[in-house]
Structure formats: C-alpha cells, structure tokens
Amino acid sequence: MKGTTIYRYDTDHDVMYVRLENYTSAESGHYVDDEISPDINEVRDVRNEDLVGFVILDYRRNKPELVKRYPEYFF
C-alpha cells in the first residue's frame, strides 16, 4: 500500500509499529533497527539508509518524546 503511513499498535505489549509511506512489505528483508533512545528505534533500509519506520516500546510513556522528535509522524 504505497503512499500511506501505517500505524499498528500492539495493546498487549504497548508497542507501536510504524511503516512509513512508499515502503512495501515486499522490501521488509532489508531493514535494520537503530536505537535512537531507550525504547525508540528507527527502522532504516540498509541499502540506502532511508528511514522506513519506527518500533516504539512502552509507547504510551514514550509518546511525548516522539511528538517532540517527529511531529510529522506522531501527534
């Protein structure tokens, strides 16, 4: 699904998975997580370092930090 940012929240574990627009699940084998702060990971394409998503542990606690760092994705 190109052109859409996909947010998937795991309520049992309070984890938010974000897939940014223009990246399809077919490309999912080329990603690496970079921890930018405790419990917040950027997912990048190893081929070109493009930001393709996020994995956020303890999402409810970390949401204020995400809004500050990435207001274009989290509000």
PDB file of N, CA and C in Angstrom:
ATOM      1  N   MET A   1       0.845  -1.179   0.000  1.00  0.00           N
ATOM      2  CA  MET A   1       0.000   0.000   0.000  1.00  0.00           C
ATOM      3  C   MET A   1       0.888   1.239   0.000  1.00  0.00           C
ATOM      4  N   LYS A   2       1.180   1.761  -1.152  1.00  0.00           N
ATOM      5  CA  LYS A   2       2.085   2.904  -1.256  1.00  0.00           C
ATOM      6  C   LYS A   2       1.360   4.206  -0.959  1.00  0.00           C
ATOM      7  N   GLY A   3       2.113   5.173  -0.406  1.00  0.00           N
ATOM      8  CA  GLY A   3       1.564   6.486  -0.156  1.00  0.00           C
ATOM      9  C   GLY A   3       0.859   6.644   1.167  1.00  0.00           C
ATOM     10  N   THR A   4       0.878   5.626   1.995  1.00  0.00           N
ATOM     11  CA  THR A   4       0.177   5.682   3.275  1.00  0.00           C
ATOM     12  C   THR A   4       1.122   5.269   4.397  1.00  0.00           C
ATOM     13  N   THR A   5       1.109   6.025   5.490  1.00  0.00           N
ATOM     14  CA  THR A   5       1.850   5.621   6.681  1.00  0.00           C
ATOM     15  C   THR A   5       0.953   4.695   7.484  1.00  0.00           C
ATOM     16  N   ILE A   6       1.482   3.541   7.845  1.00  0.00           N
ATOM     17  CA  ILE A   6       0.701   2.527   8.541  1.00  0.00           C
ATOM     18  C   ILE A   6       1.144   2.471  10.001  1.00  0.00           C
ATOM     19  N   TYR A   7       0.180   2.620  10.912  1.00  0.00           N
ATOM     20  CA  TYR A   7       0.416   2.532  12.350  1.00  0.00           C
ATOM     21  C   TYR A   7      -0.257   1.250  12.843  1.00  0.00           C
ATOM     22  N   ARG A   8       0.515   0.404  13.531  1.00  0.00           N
ATOM     23  CA  ARG A   8      -0.046  -0.820  14.105  1.00  0.00           C
ATOM     24  C   ARG A   8       0.346  -0.855  15.585  1.00  0.00           C
ATOM     25  N   TYR A   9      -0.659  -0.847  16.453  1.00  0.00           N
ATOM     26  CA  TYR A   9      -0.414  -0.804  17.896  1.00  0.00           C
ATOM     27  C   TYR A   9      -0.723  -2.156  18.512  1.00  0.00           C
ATOM     28  N   ASP A  10       0.232  -2.694  19.251  1.00  0.00           N
ATOM     29  CA  ASP A  10       0.075  -3.947  19.987  1.00  0.00           C
ATOM     30  C   ASP A  10      -0.339  -3.586  21.412  1.00  0.00           C
ATOM     31  N   THR A  11      -1.626  -3.682  21.701  1.00  0.00           N
ATOM     32  CA  THR A  11      -2.138  -3.269  23.010  1.00  0.00           C
ATOM     33  C   THR A  11      -1.654  -4.174  24.137  1.00  0.00           C
ATOM     34  N   ASP A  12      -1.412  -5.440  23.847  1.00  0.00           N
ATOM     35  CA  ASP A  12      -0.956  -6.362  24.891  1.00  0.00           C
ATOM     36  C   ASP A  12       0.437  -6.013  25.403  1.00  0.00           C
ATOM     37  N   HIS A  13       1.274  -5.459  24.540  1.00  0.00           N
ATOM     38  CA  HIS A  13       2.661  -5.178  24.903  1.00  0.00           C
ATOM     39  C   HIS A  13       3.019  -3.701  24.855  1.00  0.00           C
ATOM     40  N   ASP A  14       2.055  -2.829  24.538  1.00  0.00           N
ATOM     41  CA  ASP A  14       2.267  -1.387  24.452  1.00  0.00           C
ATOM     42  C   ASP A  14       3.424  -1.046  23.510  1.00  0.00           C
ATOM     43  N   VAL A  15       3.349  -1.617  22.297  1.00  0.00           N
ATOM     44  CA  VAL A  15       4.370  -1.402  21.265  1.00  0.00           C
ATOM     45  C   VAL A  15       3.681  -0.837  20.023  1.00  0.00           C
ATOM     46  N   MET A  16       4.255   0.233  19.471  1.00  0.00           N
ATOM     47  CA  MET A  16       3.741   0.810  18.233  1.00  0.00           C
ATOM     48  C   MET A  16       4.723   0.495  17.111  1.00  0.00           C
ATOM     49  N   TYR A  17       4.189  -0.037  16.021  1.00  0.00           N
ATOM     50  CA  TYR A  17       4.967  -0.300  14.812  1.00  0.00           C
ATOM     51  C   TYR A  17       4.488   0.687  13.749  1.00  0.00           C
ATOM     52  N   VAL A  18       5.419   1.399  13.142  1.00  0.00           N
ATOM     53  CA  VAL A  18       5.075   2.383  12.128  1.00  0.00           C
ATOM     54  C   VAL A  18       5.842   2.052  10.857  1.00  0.00           C
ATOM     55  N   ARG A  19       5.116   1.954   9.763  1.00  0.00           N
ATOM     56  CA  ARG A  19       5.727   1.764   8.441  1.00  0.00           C
ATOM     57  C   ARG A  19       5.433   3.031   7.652  1.00  0.00           C
ATOM     58  N   LEU A  20       6.488   3.734   7.252  1.00  0.00           N
ATOM     59  CA  LEU A  20       6.315   4.994   6.539  1.00  0.00           C
ATOM     60  C   LEU A  20       5.886   4.761   5.101  1.00  0.00           C
ATOM     61  N   GLU A  21       5.289   5.782   4.520  1.00  0.00           N
ATOM     62  CA  GLU A  21       4.787   5.685   3.150  1.00  0.00           C
ATOM     63  C   GLU A  21       5.892   5.314   2.176  1.00  0.00           C
ATOM     64  N   ASN A  22       5.486   4.728   1.079  1.00  0.00           N
ATOM     65  CA  ASN A  22       6.355   4.362  -0.043  1.00  0.00           C
ATOM     66  C   ASN A  22       7.261   3.163   0.218  1.00  0.00           C
ATOM     67  N   TYR A  23       7.027   2.404   1.277  1.00  0.00           N
ATOM     68  CA  TYR A  23       7.784   1.177   1.515  1.00  0.00           C
ATOM     69  C   TYR A  23       6.801   0.030   1.661  1.00  0.00           C
ATOM     70  N   THR A  24       6.947  -0.974   0.838  1.00  0.00           N
ATOM     71  CA  THR A  24       6.008  -2.091   0.840  1.00  0.00           C
ATOM     72  C   THR A  24       6.556  -3.243   1.663  1.00  0.00           C
ATOM     73  N   SER A  25       5.682  -4.139   2.041  1.00  0.00           N
ATOM     74  CA  SER A  25       6.107  -5.289   2.838  1.00  0.00           C
ATOM     75  C   SER A  25       7.063  -6.190   2.058  1.00  0.00           C
ATOM     76  N   ALA A  26       7.057  -6.114   0.741  1.00  0.00           N
ATOM     77  CA  ALA A  26       7.980  -6.921  -0.067  1.00  0.00           C
ATOM     78  C   ALA A  26       9.429  -6.518   0.165  1.00  0.00           C
ATOM     79  N   GLU A  27       9.652  -5.307   0.641  1.00  0.00           N
ATOM     80  CA  GLU A  27      11.014  -4.828   0.892  1.00  0.00           C
ATOM     81  C   GLU A  27      11.471  -5.105   2.324  1.00  0.00           C
ATOM     82  N   SER A  28      10.674  -5.794   3.086  1.00  0.00           N
ATOM     83  CA  SER A  28      10.913  -5.898   4.527  1.00  0.00           C
ATOM     84  C   SER A  28      12.183  -6.650   4.911  1.00  0.00           C
ATOM     85  N   GLY A  29      12.816  -7.340   4.005  1.00  0.00           N
ATOM     86  CA  GLY A  29      14.020  -8.090   4.349  1.00  0.00           C
ATOM     87  C   GLY A  29      15.284  -7.265   4.382  1.00  0.00           C
ATOM     88  N   HIS A  30      15.207  -5.969   4.148  1.00  0.00           N
ATOM     89  CA  HIS A  30      16.400  -5.138   4.018  1.00  0.00           C
ATOM     90  C   HIS A  30      16.512  -4.075   5.106  1.00  0.00           C
ATOM     91  N   TYR A  31      15.905  -4.284   6.255  1.00  0.00           N
ATOM     92  CA  TYR A  31      15.833  -3.245   7.271  1.00  0.00           C
ATOM     93  C   TYR A  31      16.700  -3.565   8.479  1.00  0.00           C
ATOM     94  N   VAL A  32      17.116  -2.504   9.157  1.00  0.00           N
ATOM     95  CA  VAL A  32      17.869  -2.631  10.395  1.00  0.00           C
ATOM     96  C   VAL A  32      17.319  -1.597  11.376  1.00  0.00           C
ATOM     97  N   ASP A  33      17.264  -1.956  12.657  1.00  0.00           N
ATOM     98  CA  ASP A  33      16.799  -1.043  13.696  1.00  0.00           C
ATOM     99  C   ASP A  33      17.979  -0.301  14.303  1.00  0.00           C
ATOM    100  N   ASP A  34      17.849   1.017  14.411  1.00  0.00           N
ATOM    101  CA  ASP A  34      18.835   1.852  15.096  1.00  0.00           C
ATOM    102  C   ASP A  34      18.169   2.448  16.325  1.00  0.00           C
ATOM    103  N   GLU A  35      18.689   2.120  17.505  1.00  0.00           N
ATOM    104  CA  GLU A  35      18.113   2.668  18.730  1.00  0.00           C
ATOM    105  C   GLU A  35      18.555   4.128  18.870  1.00  0.00           C
ATOM    106  N   ILE A  36      17.578   5.045  18.884  1.00  0.00           N
ATOM    107  CA  ILE A  36      17.899   6.463  18.989  1.00  0.00           C
ATOM    108  C   ILE A  36      17.748   6.965  20.412  1.00  0.00           C
ATOM    109  N   SER A  37      16.998   6.255  21.219  1.00  0.00           N
ATOM    110  CA  SER A  37      16.902   6.483  22.655  1.00  0.00           C
ATOM    111  C   SER A  37      16.291   5.211  23.229  1.00  0.00           C
ATOM    112  N   PRO A  38      16.373   5.037  24.535  1.00  0.00           N
ATOM    113  CA  PRO A  38      15.813   3.804  25.097  1.00  0.00           C
ATOM    114  C   PRO A  38      14.359   3.617  24.663  1.00  0.00           C
ATOM    115  N   ASP A  39      14.054   2.472  24.119  1.00  0.00           N
ATOM    116  CA  ASP A  39      12.711   2.067  23.708  1.00  0.00           C
ATOM    117  C   ASP A  39      12.222   2.700  22.411  1.00  0.00           C
ATOM    118  N   ILE A  40      13.020   3.516  21.737  1.00  0.00           N
ATOM    119  CA  ILE A  40      12.619   4.108  20.460  1.00  0.00           C
ATOM    120  C   ILE A  40      13.643   3.707  19.403  1.00  0.00           C
ATOM    121  N   ASN A  41      13.166   2.996  18.388  1.00  0.00           N
ATOM    122  CA  ASN A  41      14.035   2.521  17.316  1.00  0.00           C
ATOM    123  C   ASN A  41      13.579   3.069  15.975  1.00  0.00           C
ATOM    124  N   GLU A  42      14.528   3.587  15.211  1.00  0.00           N
ATOM    125  CA  GLU A  42      14.264   3.930  13.826  1.00  0.00           C
ATOM    126  C   GLU A  42      14.562   2.694  12.995  1.00  0.00           C
ATOM    127  N   VAL A  43      13.732   2.424  12.016  1.00  0.00           N
ATOM    128  CA  VAL A  43      13.961   1.314  11.105  1.00  0.00           C
ATOM    129  C   VAL A  43      14.449   1.924   9.793  1.00  0.00           C
ATOM    130  N   ARG A  44      15.624   1.488   9.350  1.00  0.00           N
ATOM    131  CA  ARG A  44      16.242   2.046   8.150  1.00  0.00           C
ATOM    132  C   ARG A  44      16.519   0.952   7.129  1.00  0.00           C
ATOM    133  N   ASP A  45      16.492   1.346   5.882  1.00  0.00           N
ATOM    134  CA  ASP A  45      16.827   0.448   4.786  1.00  0.00           C
ATOM    135  C   ASP A  45      18.354   0.363   4.726  1.00  0.00           C
ATOM    136  N   VAL A  46      18.915  -0.826   4.857  1.00  0.00           N
ATOM    137  CA  VAL A  46      20.372  -0.972   4.889  1.00  0.00           C
ATOM    138  C   VAL A  46      21.021  -0.649   3.546  1.00  0.00           C
ATOM    139  N   ARG A  47      20.243  -0.669   2.486  1.00  0.00           N
ATOM    140  CA  ARG A  47      20.801  -0.403   1.163  1.00  0.00           C
ATOM    141  C   ARG A  47      21.099   1.076   0.944  1.00  0.00           C
ATOM    142  N   ASN A  48      20.292   1.971   1.542  1.00  0.00           N
ATOM    143  CA  ASN A  48      20.469   3.404   1.275  1.00  0.00           C
ATOM    144  C   ASN A  48      20.276   4.296   2.504  1.00  0.00           C
ATOM    145  N   GLU A  49      20.087   3.699   3.683  1.00  0.00           N
ATOM    146  CA  GLU A  49      19.920   4.420   4.950  1.00  0.00           C
ATOM    147  C   GLU A  49      18.623   5.229   5.041  1.00  0.00           C
ATOM    148  N   ASP A  50      17.665   5.005   4.139  1.00  0.00           N
ATOM    149  CA  ASP A  50      16.377   5.703   4.213  1.00  0.00           C
ATOM    150  C   ASP A  50      15.619   5.278   5.460  1.00  0.00           C
ATOM    151  N   LEU A  51      14.960   6.226   6.098  1.00  0.00           N
ATOM    152  CA  LEU A  51      14.084   5.949   7.230  1.00  0.00           C
ATOM    153  C   LEU A  51      12.802   5.333   6.687  1.00  0.00           C
ATOM    154  N   VAL A  52      12.467   4.130   7.147  1.00  0.00           N
ATOM    155  CA  VAL A  52      11.291   3.441   6.640  1.00  0.00           C
ATOM    156  C   VAL A  52      10.240   3.181   7.709  1.00  0.00           C
ATOM    157  N   GLY A  53      10.584   3.423   8.976  1.00  0.00           N
ATOM    158  CA  GLY A  53       9.601   3.210  10.026  1.00  0.00           C
ATOM    159  C   GLY A  53      10.196   3.336  11.410  1.00  0.00           C
ATOM    160  N   PHE A  54       9.373   2.940  12.383  1.00  0.00           N
ATOM    161  CA  PHE A  54       9.746   3.008  13.793  1.00  0.00           C
ATOM    162  C   PHE A  54       9.198   1.784  14.509  1.00  0.00           C
ATOM    163  N   VAL A  55       9.880   1.401  15.585  1.00  0.00           N
ATOM    164  CA  VAL A  55       9.355   0.449  16.559  1.00  0.00           C
ATOM    165  C   VAL A  55       9.529   1.126  17.915  1.00  0.00           C
ATOM    166  N   ILE A  56       8.415   1.347  18.606  1.00  0.00           N
ATOM    167  CA  ILE A  56       8.447   2.074  19.880  1.00  0.00           C
ATOM    168  C   ILE A  56       7.921   1.167  20.983  1.00  0.00           C
ATOM    169  N   LEU A  57       8.801   0.826  21.920  1.00  0.00           N
ATOM    170  CA  LEU A  57       8.408   0.064  23.104  1.00  0.00           C
ATOM    171  C   LEU A  57       7.858   1.048  24.136  1.00  0.00           C
ATOM    172  N   ASP A  58       6.985   0.572  25.020  1.00  0.00           N
ATOM    173  CA  ASP A  58       6.357   1.447  26.024  1.00  0.00           C
ATOM    174  C   ASP A  58       5.821   2.715  25.358  1.00  0.00           C
ATOM    175  N   TYR A  59       5.002   2.521  24.343  1.00  0.00           N
ATOM    176  CA  TYR A  59       4.521   3.614  23.504  1.00  0.00           C
ATOM    177  C   TYR A  59       3.845   4.723  24.308  1.00  0.00           C
ATOM    178  N   ARG A  60       2.972   4.380  25.228  1.00  0.00           N
ATOM    179  CA  ARG A  60       2.255   5.429  25.985  1.00  0.00           C
ATOM    180  C   ARG A  60       3.215   6.315  26.764  1.00  0.00           C
ATOM    181  N   ARG A  61       4.238   5.734  27.322  1.00  0.00           N
ATOM    182  CA  ARG A  61       5.227   6.514  28.075  1.00  0.00           C
ATOM    183  C   ARG A  61       6.113   7.345  27.139  1.00  0.00           C
ATOM    184  N   ASN A  62       6.427   6.822  25.975  1.00  0.00           N
ATOM    185  CA  ASN A  62       7.343   7.484  25.045  1.00  0.00           C
ATOM    186  C   ASN A  62       6.677   8.432  24.053  1.00  0.00           C
ATOM    187  N   LYS A  63       5.361   8.463  24.014  1.00  0.00           N
ATOM    188  CA  LYS A  63       4.680   9.298  23.029  1.00  0.00           C
ATOM    189  C   LYS A  63       5.074  10.778  23.108  1.00  0.00           C
ATOM    190  N   PRO A  64       5.189  11.403  24.293  1.00  0.00           N
ATOM    191  CA  PRO A  64       5.604  12.819  24.326  1.00  0.00           C
ATOM    192  C   PRO A  64       6.967  13.060  23.661  1.00  0.00           C
ATOM    193  N   GLU A  65       7.903  12.160  23.839  1.00  0.00           N
ATOM    194  CA  GLU A  65       9.215  12.288  23.198  1.00  0.00           C
ATOM    195  C   GLU A  65       9.097  12.157  21.675  1.00  0.00           C
ATOM    196  N   LEU A  66       8.252  11.254  21.229  1.00  0.00           N
ATOM    197  CA  LEU A  66       8.046  11.074  19.788  1.00  0.00           C
ATOM    198  C   LEU A  66       7.440  12.318  19.151  1.00  0.00           C
ATOM    199  N   VAL A  67       6.494  12.937  19.822  1.00  0.00           N
ATOM    200  CA  VAL A  67       5.852  14.140  19.300  1.00  0.00           C
ATOM    201  C   VAL A  67       6.882  15.261  19.161  1.00  0.00           C
ATOM    202  N   LYS A  68       7.812  15.349  20.110  1.00  0.00           N
ATOM    203  CA  LYS A  68       8.869  16.369  20.022  1.00  0.00           C
ATOM    204  C   LYS A  68       9.839  16.080  18.888  1.00  0.00           C
ATOM    205  N   ARG A  69      10.285  14.834  18.776  1.00  0.00           N
ATOM    206  CA  ARG A  69      11.302  14.460  17.780  1.00  0.00           C
ATOM    207  C   ARG A  69      10.752  14.364  16.362  1.00  0.00           C
ATOM    208  N   TYR A  70       9.534  13.841  16.251  1.00  0.00           N
ATOM    209  CA  TYR A  70       8.958  13.535  14.933  1.00  0.00           C
ATOM    210  C   TYR A  70       7.521  14.049  14.833  1.00  0.00           C
ATOM    211  N   PRO A  71       7.316  15.352  14.873  1.00  0.00           N
ATOM    212  CA  PRO A  71       5.941  15.860  14.832  1.00  0.00           C
ATOM    213  C   PRO A  71       5.215  15.545  13.532  1.00  0.00           C
ATOM    214  N   GLU A  72       5.950  15.244  12.474  1.00  0.00           N
ATOM    215  CA  GLU A  72       5.319  14.931  11.204  1.00  0.00           C
ATOM    216  C   GLU A  72       4.682  13.532  11.188  1.00  0.00           C
ATOM    217  N   TYR A  73       5.076  12.653  12.151  1.00  0.00           N
ATOM    218  CA  TYR A  73       4.547  11.289  12.195  1.00  0.00           C
ATOM    219  C   TYR A  73       3.700  11.011  13.436  1.00  0.00           C
ATOM    220  N   PHE A  74       3.956  11.737  14.532  1.00  0.00           N
ATOM    221  CA  PHE A  74       3.260  11.484  15.788  1.00  0.00           C
ATOM    222  C   PHE A  74       2.625  12.777  16.289  1.00  0.00           C
ATOM    223  N   PHE A  75       1.373  12.715  16.651  1.00  0.00           N
ATOM    224  CA  PHE A  75       0.662  13.908  17.127  1.00  0.00           C
ATOM    225  C   PHE A  75      -0.270  13.539  18.241  1.00  0.00           C
TER     226      PHE A  75
END
